[in-house]
Coordinates of C-alpha atoms in Angstrom, one line a residue:
P233 CA 4.3 5.7 -0.3
L234 CA 7.2 3.4 0.4
L235 CA 7.5 0.2 1.9
V236 CA 10.9 -0.5 3.4
S237 CA 12.6 -3.9 4.4
F238 CA 15.8 -4.7 5.8
I239 CA 17.4 -8.0 4.5
Y240 CA 21.2 -9.8 4.7
T241 CA 22.2 -11.5 1.8
G242 CA 24.0 -14.3 3.9
C243 CA 20.8 -15.4 5.3
F244 CA 19.4 -18.9 3.8
Q245 CA 16.1 -19.4 5.7
V246 CA 14.1 -16.5 7.6
C247 CA 15.2 -13.4 5.2
P248 CA 14.3 -15.9 1.9
A249 CA 11.1 -16.5 3.4
N250 CA 10.1 -13.6 4.5
T251 CA 10.8 -12.0 1.6
R252 CA 8.7 -14.4 0.0
A253 CA 5.7 -13.2 1.8
F254 CA 6.6 -9.5 1.8
Q255 CA 6.6 -10.3 -2.4
Q256 CA 3.4 -12.0 -2.2
A257 CA 1.7 -9.0 0.3
V258 CA 3.0 -6.7 -2.5
R259 CA 1.5 -9.0 -5.7
T260 CA -2.0 -8.5 -3.8
L261 CA -1.3 -4.7 -3.2
E262 CA -0.2 -4.2 -6.4
T263 CA -3.7 -6.0 -7.6
R264 CA -5.7 -3.9 -5.3
F265 CA -4.1 -0.4 -5.9
G266 CA -2.3 -0.3 -9.0
T267 CA 1.7 -0.7 -10.2
N268 CA 2.4 3.1 -10.2
Q269 CA 0.8 4.2 -6.8
F270 CA 3.7 3.2 -4.6
N271 CA 7.4 1.6 -4.5
V272 CA 8.9 -0.8 -2.5
V273 CA 13.0 -1.2 -1.4
S274 CA 14.8 -3.7 0.4
I275 CA 18.2 -2.8 2.1
G276 CA 21.2 -5.1 3.2
F277 CA 22.7 -4.3 6.5
N278 CA 25.2 -6.3 6.6
Q279 CA 27.8 -4.4 4.5
P280 CA 30.3 -4.7 3.3
A281 CA 28.9 -8.1 2.4
D282 CA 25.4 -6.8 1.5
S283 CA 27.2 -5.0 -2.3
P284 CA 24.8 -4.2 -5.0
Q285 CA 25.9 -7.1 -7.0
A286 CA 24.8 -8.9 -3.9
M287 CA 21.4 -7.2 -3.2
K288 CA 20.9 -8.1 -7.1
A289 CA 21.5 -11.9 -7.0
F290 CA 19.4 -12.5 -3.9
A291 CA 16.6 -10.2 -6.0
L292 CA 17.2 -12.5 -8.9
Q293 CA 17.4 -16.2 -6.8
H294 CA 14.2 -14.8 -5.6
G295 CA 12.4 -14.0 -8.7
I296 CA 11.7 -10.4 -7.5
N297 CA 11.8 -8.5 -10.9
F298 CA 9.0 -5.4 -10.0
P299 CA 9.7 -2.3 -11.7
H300 CA 8.8 -0.2 -8.6
W301 CA 11.0 -2.8 -6.0
A302 CA 14.4 -1.8 -5.5
F303 CA 17.4 -3.5 -3.7
L304 CA 19.9 -1.1 -1.9
S305 CA 23.2 -1.5 -0.3
P306 CA 23.8 1.4 1.8
A307 CA 27.8 2.7 2.6
A308 CA 28.8 1.0 6.0
L309 CA 28.3 3.8 8.2
Q310 CA 24.9 4.9 6.7
V311 CA 23.6 1.3 8.3
E312 CA 23.8 2.3 12.2
P313 CA 21.4 5.5 11.7
L314 CA 19.5 4.4 8.8
T315 CA 18.4 1.2 11.3
R316 CA 18.1 3.4 14.1
E317 CA 15.8 5.6 12.5
F318 CA 13.5 2.7 11.3
G319 CA 13.5 0.6 14.6
F320 CA 15.2 -2.1 13.0
S321 CA 17.3 -4.1 15.7
Y322 CA 19.9 -6.7 14.8
R323 CA 22.7 -8.6 16.4
A324 CA 25.7 -10.5 15.1
T325 CA 26.1 -14.4 15.8
P326 CA 28.2 -17.3 15.1
A327 CA 25.3 -18.1 12.4
G328 CA 24.9 -14.7 11.2
F329 CA 22.2 -12.2 12.7
D330 CA 19.5 -12.2 15.1
H331 CA 17.1 -9.5 13.7
V332 CA 13.4 -8.3 13.9
L333 CA 11.3 -9.0 10.9
Q334 CA 9.8 -5.9 9.8
V335 CA 8.3 -3.6 7.3
T336 CA 7.5 -0.5 7.7
L337 CA 5.3 1.8 5.5
L338 CA 6.0 5.5 5.1
D339 CA 4.0 8.7 3.4
A340 CA 5.1 10.3 0.6
Q341 CA 6.9 12.8 3.1
G342 CA 8.8 9.8 4.6
R343 CA 7.3 9.8 7.8
I344 CA 6.5 6.1 9.5
V345 CA 3.2 5.5 9.0
R346 CA 3.4 1.6 10.0
Q347 CA 5.5 -1.2 11.2
V348 CA 4.3 -4.5 10.6
Y349 CA 6.2 -7.0 12.4
G350 CA 6.4 -10.7 12.1
D351 CA 7.5 -13.4 9.6
E352 CA 4.2 -13.2 7.6
V353 CA 3.5 -10.2 5.6
P354 CA -0.4 -9.6 5.8
A355 CA -1.1 -7.8 3.3
D356 CA -4.7 -6.4 5.2
A357 CA -2.0 -5.2 7.5
L358 CA -0.5 -2.7 5.0
G359 CA -3.6 -2.5 2.7
E360 CA -5.5 0.0 4.6
P361 CA -3.0 2.7 5.7
L362 CA -1.7 2.2 1.9
K363 CA -5.4 3.0 1.5
Q364 CA -5.7 5.9 3.6
L365 CA -2.6 7.6 2.1
L366 CA -3.6 7.1 -1.1
L367 CA -7.2 8.7 -0.9
G368 CA -5.4 11.0 1.0
A369 CA -3.3 12.5 -1.7
P370 CA -3.2 12.9 -5.3
L371 CA -2.8 9.5 -7.6
A372 CA -0.2 9.4 -10.2
Q373 CA -0.6 11.5 -12.9
Q374 CA -3.1 10.3 -15.3
S375 CA -6.3 11.6 -16.5
V376 CA -9.3 13.4 -14.2
L377 CA -11.4 10.5 -15.0
S378 CA -8.9 7.5 -14.9
N379 CA -8.0 9.0 -11.2
F380 CA -11.5 9.0 -10.4
V381 CA -11.9 5.6 -11.5
D382 CA -8.9 4.7 -9.9
R383 CA -10.5 6.1 -6.1
V384 CA -13.4 4.5 -6.7
R385 CA -11.9 1.1 -7.2
I386 CA -10.0 1.7 -4.3
L387 CA -12.5 2.8 -2.1
C388 CA -14.5 0.0 -3.3
T389 CA -11.7 -3.2 -2.5
V390 CA -11.9 -5.5 0.4
Y391 CA -9.9 -7.8 1.9
D392 CA -11.1 -11.8 2.0
P393 CA -9.2 -13.5 4.7
K394 CA -10.1 -16.4 3.7
T395 CA -8.2 -15.9 0.3
G396 CA -5.8 -13.6 1.2
R397 CA -6.5 -11.2 -1.5
Y398 CA -8.5 -8.1 -2.5
R399 CA -11.5 -8.1 -3.9
V400 CA -13.6 -4.9 -5.6
D401 CA -17.3 -4.5 -4.0
Y402 CA -19.1 -1.9 -5.9
S403 CA -21.8 -1.9 -3.3
L404 CA -21.0 0.9 -1.3
A405 CA -20.5 3.1 -4.7
L406 CA -24.1 1.8 -5.6
E407 CA -25.9 2.6 -2.2
V408 CA -23.8 6.1 -2.2
A409 CA -24.7 6.6 -5.9
G410 CA -28.4 5.4 -5.2
G411 CA -28.7 7.4 -2.3
I412 CA -27.8 10.4 -4.7
T413 CA -30.0 9.4 -7.2
F414 CA -33.0 9.8 -4.6
A415 CA -31.7 12.7 -3.5
L416 CA -31.6 14.4 -7.1
V417 CA -35.3 13.2 -7.6
M418 CA -36.7 14.4 -4.6
L419 CA -35.4 18.1 -5.3
I420 CA -36.8 18.1 -8.6
Y421 CA -39.9 16.5 -7.3
F422 CA -40.4 19.6 -4.8
L423 CA -39.2 21.8 -7.5
N424 CA -41.4 21.2 -9.5
E425 CA -44.4 21.6 -6.9
W426 CA -43.0 24.3 -5.7
R427 CA -43.4 26.1 -9.1
S428 CA -47.1 24.6 -9.3
H429 CA -48.0 26.4 -7.1
R430 CA -46.5 29.5 -7.9
R431 CA -48.2 29.3 -10.9
A432 CA -51.7 28.3 -9.2
L433 CA -51.3 31.5 -7.2
R434 CA -51.1 34.1 -9.6

């Protein structure tokens, strides 16, 4: 899965604030899913000003050094069709740009799964659809046991709106395990009763 945001590096208020909120959401999602389960890109739409050097400087200025978060500088001719595909709108003004604030979640096939709008980027708005994508697809290459443990952890994490973070709640897994154990015990009991009954008939 891929998270995408659009920025312009000449913005001194909205883009930095929105990027910081997005950064906090990404940290929270990393805590929940791990650092290798999704990728993030921020795309500069003000070309040629949003050069690779400007995008790198923007990331450094805001302390973003996640290994799976890239800051991209598309060619000027790519900006209009790219933003159109993402449903991202912007308009030049004397002070810079008026633009929509959005984060887009894409699946592994590049299809848009969710758009999150606003200057705040709540982790739960991205976390639940991301959870569904990860549970429906193979996780990153790892052992079968690690894969199983990761899936259980992802399934058992819940969002706490008071703290704005995810926490692991194993109660669901324990309930399922308890139900399976009870079913197995009853199956063994009835199997033993059936065998005893057959022996008694001989």
